[in-house]
GROMACS .gro file of N, CA and C in nm:
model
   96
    1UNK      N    1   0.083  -0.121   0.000
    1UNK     CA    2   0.000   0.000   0.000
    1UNK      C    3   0.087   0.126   0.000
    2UNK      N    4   0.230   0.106  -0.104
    2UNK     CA    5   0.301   0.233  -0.113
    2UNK      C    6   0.235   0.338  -0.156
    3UNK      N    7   0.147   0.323  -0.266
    3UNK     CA    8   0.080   0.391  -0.331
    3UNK      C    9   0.014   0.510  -0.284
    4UNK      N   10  -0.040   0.529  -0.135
    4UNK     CA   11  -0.077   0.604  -0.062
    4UNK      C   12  -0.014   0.728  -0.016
    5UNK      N   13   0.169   0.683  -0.009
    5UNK     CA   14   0.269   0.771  -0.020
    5UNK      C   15   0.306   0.813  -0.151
    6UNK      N   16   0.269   0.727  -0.243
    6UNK     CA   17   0.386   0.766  -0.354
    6UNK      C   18   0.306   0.837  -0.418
    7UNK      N   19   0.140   0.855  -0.385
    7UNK     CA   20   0.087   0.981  -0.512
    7UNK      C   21   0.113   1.090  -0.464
    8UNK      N   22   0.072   1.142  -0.328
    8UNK     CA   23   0.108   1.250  -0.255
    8UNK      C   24   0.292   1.328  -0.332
    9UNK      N   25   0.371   1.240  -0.300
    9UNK     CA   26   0.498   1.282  -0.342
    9UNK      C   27   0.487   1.287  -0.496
   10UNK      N   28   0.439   1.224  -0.608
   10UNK     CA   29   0.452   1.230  -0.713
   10UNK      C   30   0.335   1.361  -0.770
   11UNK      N   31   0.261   1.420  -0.649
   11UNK     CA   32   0.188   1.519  -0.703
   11UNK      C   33   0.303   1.648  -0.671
   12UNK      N   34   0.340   1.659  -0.581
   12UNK     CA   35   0.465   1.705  -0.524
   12UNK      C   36   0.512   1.785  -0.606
   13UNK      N   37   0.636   1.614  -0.680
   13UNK     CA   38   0.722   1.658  -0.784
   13UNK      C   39   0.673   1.713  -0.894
   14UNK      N   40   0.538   1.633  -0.958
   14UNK     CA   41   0.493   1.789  -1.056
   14UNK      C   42   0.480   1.902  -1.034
   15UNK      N   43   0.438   1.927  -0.917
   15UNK     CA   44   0.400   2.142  -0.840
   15UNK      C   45   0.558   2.125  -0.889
   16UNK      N   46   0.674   2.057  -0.828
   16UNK     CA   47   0.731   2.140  -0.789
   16UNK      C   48   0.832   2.217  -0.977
   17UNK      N   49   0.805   2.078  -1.050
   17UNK     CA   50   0.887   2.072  -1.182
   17UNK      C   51   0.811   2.216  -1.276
   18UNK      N   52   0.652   2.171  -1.260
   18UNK     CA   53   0.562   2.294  -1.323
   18UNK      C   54   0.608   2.429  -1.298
   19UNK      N   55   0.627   2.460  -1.115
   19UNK     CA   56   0.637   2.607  -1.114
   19UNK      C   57   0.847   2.628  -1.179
   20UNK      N   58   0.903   2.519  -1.150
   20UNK     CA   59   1.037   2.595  -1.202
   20UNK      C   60   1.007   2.597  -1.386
   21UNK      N   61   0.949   2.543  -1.409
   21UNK     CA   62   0.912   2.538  -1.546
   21UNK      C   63   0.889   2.682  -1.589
   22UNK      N   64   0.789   2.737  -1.481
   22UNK     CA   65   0.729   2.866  -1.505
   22UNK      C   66   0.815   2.974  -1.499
   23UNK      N   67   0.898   2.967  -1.419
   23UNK     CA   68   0.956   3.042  -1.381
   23UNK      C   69   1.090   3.077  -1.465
   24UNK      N   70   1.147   2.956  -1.516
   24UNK     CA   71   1.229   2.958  -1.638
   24UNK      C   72   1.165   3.073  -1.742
   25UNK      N   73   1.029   2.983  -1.778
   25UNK     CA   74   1.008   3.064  -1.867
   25UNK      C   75   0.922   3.239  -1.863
   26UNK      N   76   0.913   3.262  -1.740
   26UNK     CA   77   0.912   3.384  -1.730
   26UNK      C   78   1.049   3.463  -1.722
   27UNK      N   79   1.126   3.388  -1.676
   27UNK     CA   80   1.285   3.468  -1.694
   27UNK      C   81   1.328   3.502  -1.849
   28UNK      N   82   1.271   3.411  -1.897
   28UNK     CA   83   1.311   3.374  -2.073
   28UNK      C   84   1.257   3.506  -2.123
   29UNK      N   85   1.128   3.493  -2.053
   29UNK     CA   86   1.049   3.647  -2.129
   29UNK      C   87   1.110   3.742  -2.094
   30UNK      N   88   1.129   3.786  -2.010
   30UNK     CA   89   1.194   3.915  -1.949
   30UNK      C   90   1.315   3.955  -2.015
   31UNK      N   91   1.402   3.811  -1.995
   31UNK     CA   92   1.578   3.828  -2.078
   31UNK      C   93   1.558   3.834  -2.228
   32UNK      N   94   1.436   3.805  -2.238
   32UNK     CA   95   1.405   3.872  -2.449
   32UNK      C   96   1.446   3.999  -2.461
   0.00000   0.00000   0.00000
């Protein structure tokens, strides 16, 4: 019953990949 832990953390790592994602690409815009 890992599964109980491992969605929690695997929702996690998407927030956490999405917002640097965002954030890259708001830097990207700016440094245009």
């Amino acid at each position: 019953m890992s599964s109980s832990i491992y969605l929690p953390d695997m929702r996690r790592k998407t927030l956490i990949e999405s917002s640097v994602a965002w954030r890259s690409q708001t830097n990207a815009f700016w440094n245009a």
